[in-house]
Amino acid sequence: MSEYVIETKNLTRYFGSKAAVKQLNLRIPKGGVFAFLGRNGAGKTTTIRMLLGFMAPTRGSSTVLGKDSQKLTPADRARIAYVAEGHFIYGWMKIRELEALQSSSAVRWNRDLFRTVIEHFGLKENMKAKSLSRGQRAGVCLALALAPEPELLILDDPTLGLDPVARRSLVEAMLMVTQNRDRTILFSSHQMDDVERVADWIAIMDEGELSVCCSPDEFLSRLSRWVLRFPDDVPPVPEFPQLVHAMRYPNELHLTIANHDEKTRELLAGLNPKSIEEAKVSLENGVIDYLSGNSRVVSLLQNAGGVV
């Protein structure tokens, strides 16, 4: 089998004349957690549906666990678990009945793992699904997905709409299952603190295109934020390729810059600020800045090696 659990080649999907995913080339190595980031409509869910064979690409191809996504057999699908946003389960069933239904068609079933995840969310097997909160339903869905011991777990915005306690429980469960480095998790999310806790790699999509694919540390190492203070009015922001985001305040200019160098420093000094200070960039602020309007000027890692 390929060393990559997921691989896409020029994967493209149109809806009418609009391209939801454009020429996506992505490789996800075995083991660890891969976070799929981007605004709503960036193409994340469409990509996931193509990877799982639920939707055919307009052109291009993808493989999952070494198999063509459009030709996955029941045996192939038994090695993959998928949890969609919304966490749908049959409300009239009890948790133990949901387990019985799911396990009856599974190639293998780890009941100890199922019970561990259920208990982690504070659930009992005789609880009816319709009485569960959204966070508790997420816990049941995760337990049902993990009990077959899949090699690949795909989670589409799993913490959407969850309260902080439920989110933490889900993230802790993800950390627990990733102790097995033979298992790979691909998840999309808008919660940057969750991503920062669990992700080994991040991919950022913007308007259907992949613009970043690297480790969180690599991403942050190539971003810098600069605070320029002025005695009077703030001058116009100059246009330059490395500019990711700019924010003007009274007497201050905050700039987020990609791959800054000595020329960048000279350009900032040429604005004649009273002071220049470099500030720390968090993953959340870095991703949000990158996805803002100015982010399309430059691909963050266009000159970087080591991209996954």
Coordinates of C-alpha atoms in Angstrom, one line a residue:
M1 CA 0.0 0.0 0.0
S2 CA 1.1 3.6 -0.6
E3 CA 2.7 5.4 2.3
Y4 CA -0.2 7.9 1.9
V5 CA -3.6 7.1 3.3
I6 CA -5.2 9.7 1.1
E7 CA -3.9 11.0 -2.2
T8 CA -5.6 13.3 -4.8
K9 CA -4.4 14.2 -8.3
N10 CA -5.9 17.3 -9.8
L11 CA -9.2 16.6 -8.1
T12 CA -11.9 19.0 -9.4
R13 CA -15.6 19.3 -8.9
Y14 CA -17.9 21.8 -10.7
F15 CA -21.5 22.6 -9.8
G16 CA -22.8 24.2 -13.0
S17 CA -20.2 26.8 -14.0
K18 CA -18.8 27.1 -10.4
A19 CA -15.7 25.2 -9.4
A20 CA -16.2 24.0 -5.7
V21 CA -12.8 22.2 -5.8
K22 CA -10.0 23.2 -8.2
Q23 CA -7.1 21.0 -9.2
L24 CA -6.6 19.6 -5.6
N25 CA -3.3 17.8 -5.1
L26 CA -3.1 16.5 -1.6
R27 CA -1.2 13.7 0.2
I28 CA -2.0 12.6 3.7
P29 CA 0.5 10.3 5.4
K30 CA -0.4 7.4 7.6
G31 CA -0.8 8.1 11.3
G32 CA -1.6 11.3 13.1
V33 CA -4.3 13.9 12.8
F34 CA -4.8 16.1 9.7
A35 CA -7.0 19.2 10.0
F36 CA -8.9 20.6 7.0
L37 CA -9.5 24.3 7.4
G38 CA -11.2 27.0 5.5
R39 CA -14.3 29.2 5.4
N40 CA -17.8 27.9 4.7
G41 CA -18.0 27.1 1.0
A42 CA -14.2 26.6 0.7
G43 CA -14.7 23.1 -0.7
K44 CA -13.9 21.0 2.4
T45 CA -17.1 18.9 2.5
T46 CA -17.2 18.5 -1.2
T47 CA -13.6 17.1 -1.1
I48 CA -14.6 14.7 1.7
R49 CA -17.6 13.5 -0.2
M50 CA -15.4 12.8 -3.3
L51 CA -12.8 11.0 -1.1
L52 CA -15.5 8.7 0.2
G53 CA -17.0 8.0 -3.2
F54 CA -20.3 9.7 -2.3
M55 CA -19.8 12.2 -5.2
A56 CA -17.9 11.8 -8.5
P57 CA -15.3 14.4 -9.5
T58 CA -15.7 16.4 -12.6
R59 CA -12.1 15.4 -13.4
G60 CA -9.1 14.2 -11.5
S61 CA -8.9 11.3 -9.1
S62 CA -8.4 10.3 -5.5
T63 CA -7.3 7.2 -3.6
V64 CA -8.1 6.2 0.0
L65 CA -6.1 3.5 1.7
G66 CA -4.6 2.8 -1.8
K67 CA -8.0 2.3 -3.4
D68 CA -9.8 4.4 -6.0
S69 CA -12.4 6.4 -4.2
Q70 CA -15.0 5.8 -6.9
K71 CA -14.5 2.0 -6.6
L72 CA -14.5 1.4 -2.8
T73 CA -15.8 -2.1 -1.9
P74 CA -17.7 -2.9 1.3
A75 CA -14.4 -4.4 2.5
D76 CA -12.7 -1.1 1.8
R77 CA -15.4 0.9 3.6
A78 CA -15.1 -1.3 6.6
R79 CA -11.6 0.2 7.1
I80 CA -13.0 3.7 7.0
A81 CA -15.3 5.5 9.5
Y82 CA -17.1 8.7 8.7
V83 CA -18.9 11.1 11.1
A84 CA -20.9 13.8 9.3
E85 CA -21.8 17.2 10.8
G86 CA -25.1 17.1 12.6
H87 CA -24.4 13.7 14.3
F88 CA -27.6 12.0 13.1
I89 CA -28.8 8.9 15.0
Y90 CA -32.2 7.2 15.2
G91 CA -34.0 9.0 18.1
W92 CA -36.3 6.1 18.9
M93 CA -33.4 3.7 19.7
K94 CA -31.5 3.3 23.0
I95 CA -27.7 3.5 22.9
R96 CA -27.3 -0.2 23.3
E97 CA -29.7 -0.8 20.4
L98 CA -27.7 1.6 18.2
E99 CA -24.6 -0.4 19.1
A100 CA -26.3 -3.7 18.3
L101 CA -27.5 -2.4 14.9
Q102 CA -24.1 -1.1 13.9
S103 CA -22.1 -4.0 15.2
S104 CA -24.3 -6.5 13.3
S105 CA -22.9 -5.4 10.0
A106 CA -19.3 -4.6 11.2
V107 CA -16.4 -6.9 10.2
R108 CA -15.0 -6.4 13.7
W109 CA -16.3 -4.7 16.8
N110 CA -14.3 -3.5 19.9
R111 CA -17.0 -3.3 22.6
D112 CA -14.5 -2.2 25.2
L113 CA -13.6 0.8 23.0
F114 CA -17.3 1.6 22.4
R115 CA -18.0 1.6 26.2
T116 CA -14.9 3.6 26.9
V117 CA -16.0 6.4 24.6
I118 CA -19.6 6.3 25.8
E119 CA -18.5 6.5 29.5
H120 CA -16.1 9.3 28.6
F121 CA -19.2 11.4 27.6
G122 CA -21.0 10.4 30.7
L123 CA -23.5 8.2 28.9
K124 CA -25.4 5.0 29.9
E125 CA -26.3 2.3 27.4
N126 CA -30.0 2.4 28.3
M127 CA -30.4 6.1 27.4
K128 CA -32.7 6.9 24.5
A129 CA -31.1 8.8 21.6
K130 CA -33.9 11.4 21.4
S131 CA -33.2 12.5 25.0
L132 CA -29.5 13.2 24.3
S133 CA -28.0 16.6 23.9
R134 CA -26.1 17.5 20.7
G135 CA -22.8 16.9 22.5
Q136 CA -24.0 13.5 23.7
R137 CA -25.1 12.5 20.2
A138 CA -21.6 13.5 19.0
G139 CA -20.2 11.1 21.6
V140 CA -22.4 8.3 20.5
C141 CA -21.5 8.9 16.8
L142 CA -17.8 8.9 17.7
A143 CA -18.2 5.6 19.7
L144 CA -20.0 4.0 16.8
A145 CA -17.4 5.1 14.4
L146 CA -14.4 4.0 16.5
A147 CA -15.6 0.6 17.7
P148 CA -15.0 -1.1 14.3
E149 CA -11.3 0.0 14.7
P150 CA -11.1 1.8 11.4
E151 CA -7.7 2.6 9.9
L152 CA -9.0 6.0 8.7
L153 CA -11.5 8.2 10.6
I154 CA -13.0 11.2 8.8
L155 CA -14.9 13.8 10.8
D156 CA -16.7 16.6 9.0
D157 CA -16.8 19.6 11.5
P158 CA -17.4 17.3 14.5
T159 CA -17.6 20.1 17.1
L160 CA -20.0 22.2 15.2
G161 CA -22.7 23.6 17.6
L162 CA -21.2 21.8 20.7
D163 CA -20.9 23.6 24.0
P164 CA -17.3 23.9 25.5
V165 CA -17.7 20.9 27.7
A166 CA -18.8 18.6 24.9
R167 CA -16.1 20.0 22.6
R168 CA -13.5 19.2 25.2
S169 CA -14.8 15.7 25.6
L170 CA -14.7 15.1 21.9
V171 CA -11.2 16.4 21.5
E172 CA -10.0 14.3 24.5
A173 CA -11.5 11.2 22.8
M174 CA -9.7 12.1 19.6
L175 CA -6.4 12.4 21.5
M176 CA -7.1 9.0 23.1
V177 CA -7.6 7.1 19.9
T178 CA -4.6 8.7 18.2
Q179 CA -2.3 7.0 20.6
N180 CA -2.5 4.2 18.0
R181 CA -0.3 5.7 15.4
D182 CA -1.6 3.2 12.8
R183 CA -4.8 5.2 12.7
T184 CA -5.2 8.4 10.7
I185 CA -7.8 11.1 11.4
L186 CA -8.9 13.7 8.9
F187 CA -11.2 16.3 10.3
S188 CA -12.5 19.6 9.2
S189 CA -13.1 22.3 11.8
H190 CA -13.5 26.0 12.5
Q191 CA -12.3 25.7 16.1
M192 CA -8.7 26.7 16.0
D193 CA -8.0 25.8 19.7
D194 CA -9.1 22.3 18.9
V195 CA -6.9 22.1 15.9
E196 CA -4.0 23.5 17.9
R197 CA -4.4 20.7 20.5
V198 CA -4.6 17.7 18.1
A199 CA -3.4 18.4 14.6
D200 CA -0.1 17.1 13.3
W201 CA -0.8 18.8 9.9
I202 CA -3.1 21.4 8.6
A203 CA -4.4 22.1 5.1
I204 CA -6.1 25.4 4.3
M205 CA -8.6 25.7 1.4
D206 CA -9.8 29.0 0.0
E207 CA -12.4 29.2 -2.8
G208 CA -11.8 25.6 -3.7
E209 CA -8.0 25.8 -3.9
L210 CA -5.4 24.4 -1.6
S211 CA -3.1 27.2 -0.4
V212 CA -1.4 25.7 2.7
C213 CA -0.4 22.2 3.6
C214 CA 2.1 21.7 6.4
S215 CA 2.5 21.3 10.1
P216 CA 1.0 24.0 12.4
D217 CA 4.6 24.9 13.5
E218 CA 5.7 25.3 9.9
F219 CA 2.7 27.5 9.2
L220 CA 3.4 29.8 12.2
S221 CA 7.1 29.9 11.5
R222 CA 6.4 31.6 8.2
L223 CA 4.0 34.2 9.5
S224 CA 4.9 37.3 11.5
R225 CA 2.8 40.1 12.9
W226 CA 4.2 43.7 13.2
V227 CA 2.9 46.6 15.2
L228 CA 3.9 50.0 13.8
R229 CA 3.2 53.0 15.9
F230 CA 3.1 56.5 14.5
P231 CA 3.1 60.0 16.2
D232 CA 0.3 61.2 13.9
D233 CA -1.9 59.8 11.2
V234 CA -1.2 56.2 10.0
P235 CA 0.1 56.3 6.4
P236 CA -1.5 54.2 3.6
V237 CA -0.6 50.5 3.6
P238 CA 1.9 49.8 0.9
E239 CA 1.2 46.9 -1.5
F240 CA 3.8 44.1 -1.4
P241 CA 3.5 40.4 -2.1
Q242 CA 4.2 39.1 1.4
L243 CA 1.3 41.1 2.9
V244 CA -1.3 38.7 4.4
H245 CA -3.5 41.1 6.4
A246 CA -3.5 44.7 7.5
M247 CA -5.5 46.5 10.2
R248 CA -5.4 50.2 10.9
Y249 CA -5.9 51.7 14.3
P250 CA -5.5 55.3 15.6
N251 CA -1.7 55.8 15.4
E252 CA -1.1 52.1 14.9
L253 CA -0.8 49.8 11.9
H254 CA -0.9 46.0 12.5
L255 CA 0.5 43.9 9.6
T256 CA 0.6 40.1 9.2
I257 CA 3.3 39.1 6.8
A258 CA 4.3 35.9 5.2
N259 CA 8.0 34.9 4.7
H260 CA 9.3 38.2 5.8
D261 CA 12.9 39.1 5.0
E262 CA 15.3 42.0 5.2
K263 CA 13.6 43.8 2.4
T264 CA 10.3 43.6 4.2
R265 CA 11.9 45.2 7.3
E266 CA 13.3 48.0 5.2
L267 CA 9.9 48.6 3.6
L268 CA 8.3 48.8 7.1
A269 CA 11.0 51.2 8.3
G270 CA 10.4 53.3 5.2
L271 CA 7.0 54.2 6.6
N272 CA 8.8 56.2 9.3
P273 CA 7.0 54.7 12.3
K274 CA 7.8 55.9 15.8
S275 CA 8.4 52.2 16.7
I276 CA 8.2 48.8 15.2
E277 CA 7.4 45.7 17.3
E278 CA 7.1 42.1 16.3
A279 CA 4.1 40.4 18.1
K280 CA 3.4 36.6 18.5
V281 CA 0.9 35.1 16.0
S282 CA -1.5 32.4 17.4
L283 CA -2.7 29.7 15.1
E284 CA -6.3 31.1 15.3
N285 CA -5.2 34.6 14.3
G286 CA -2.8 33.4 11.7
V287 CA -5.5 31.3 9.9
I288 CA -8.1 34.0 10.2
D289 CA -5.7 36.6 8.8
Y290 CA -4.7 34.3 6.0
L291 CA -8.3 33.7 5.0
S292 CA -9.1 37.4 5.0
G293 CA -9.2 39.5 1.8
N294 CA -5.5 40.2 1.4
S295 CA -4.6 36.5 1.8
R296 CA -5.0 35.8 -1.9
V297 CA -2.0 37.9 -2.8
V298 CA 0.4 35.2 -2.0
S299 CA 0.5 31.5 -1.3
L300 CA 2.1 31.2 2.2
L301 CA 4.4 28.4 1.4
Q302 CA 5.1 29.2 -2.3
N303 CA 8.9 29.1 -1.7
A304 CA 8.9 26.6 1.2
G305 CA 10.0 23.0 1.1
G306 CA 8.7 20.2 3.3
V307 CA 5.1 20.5 2.3
V308 CA 3.1 17.3 3.0

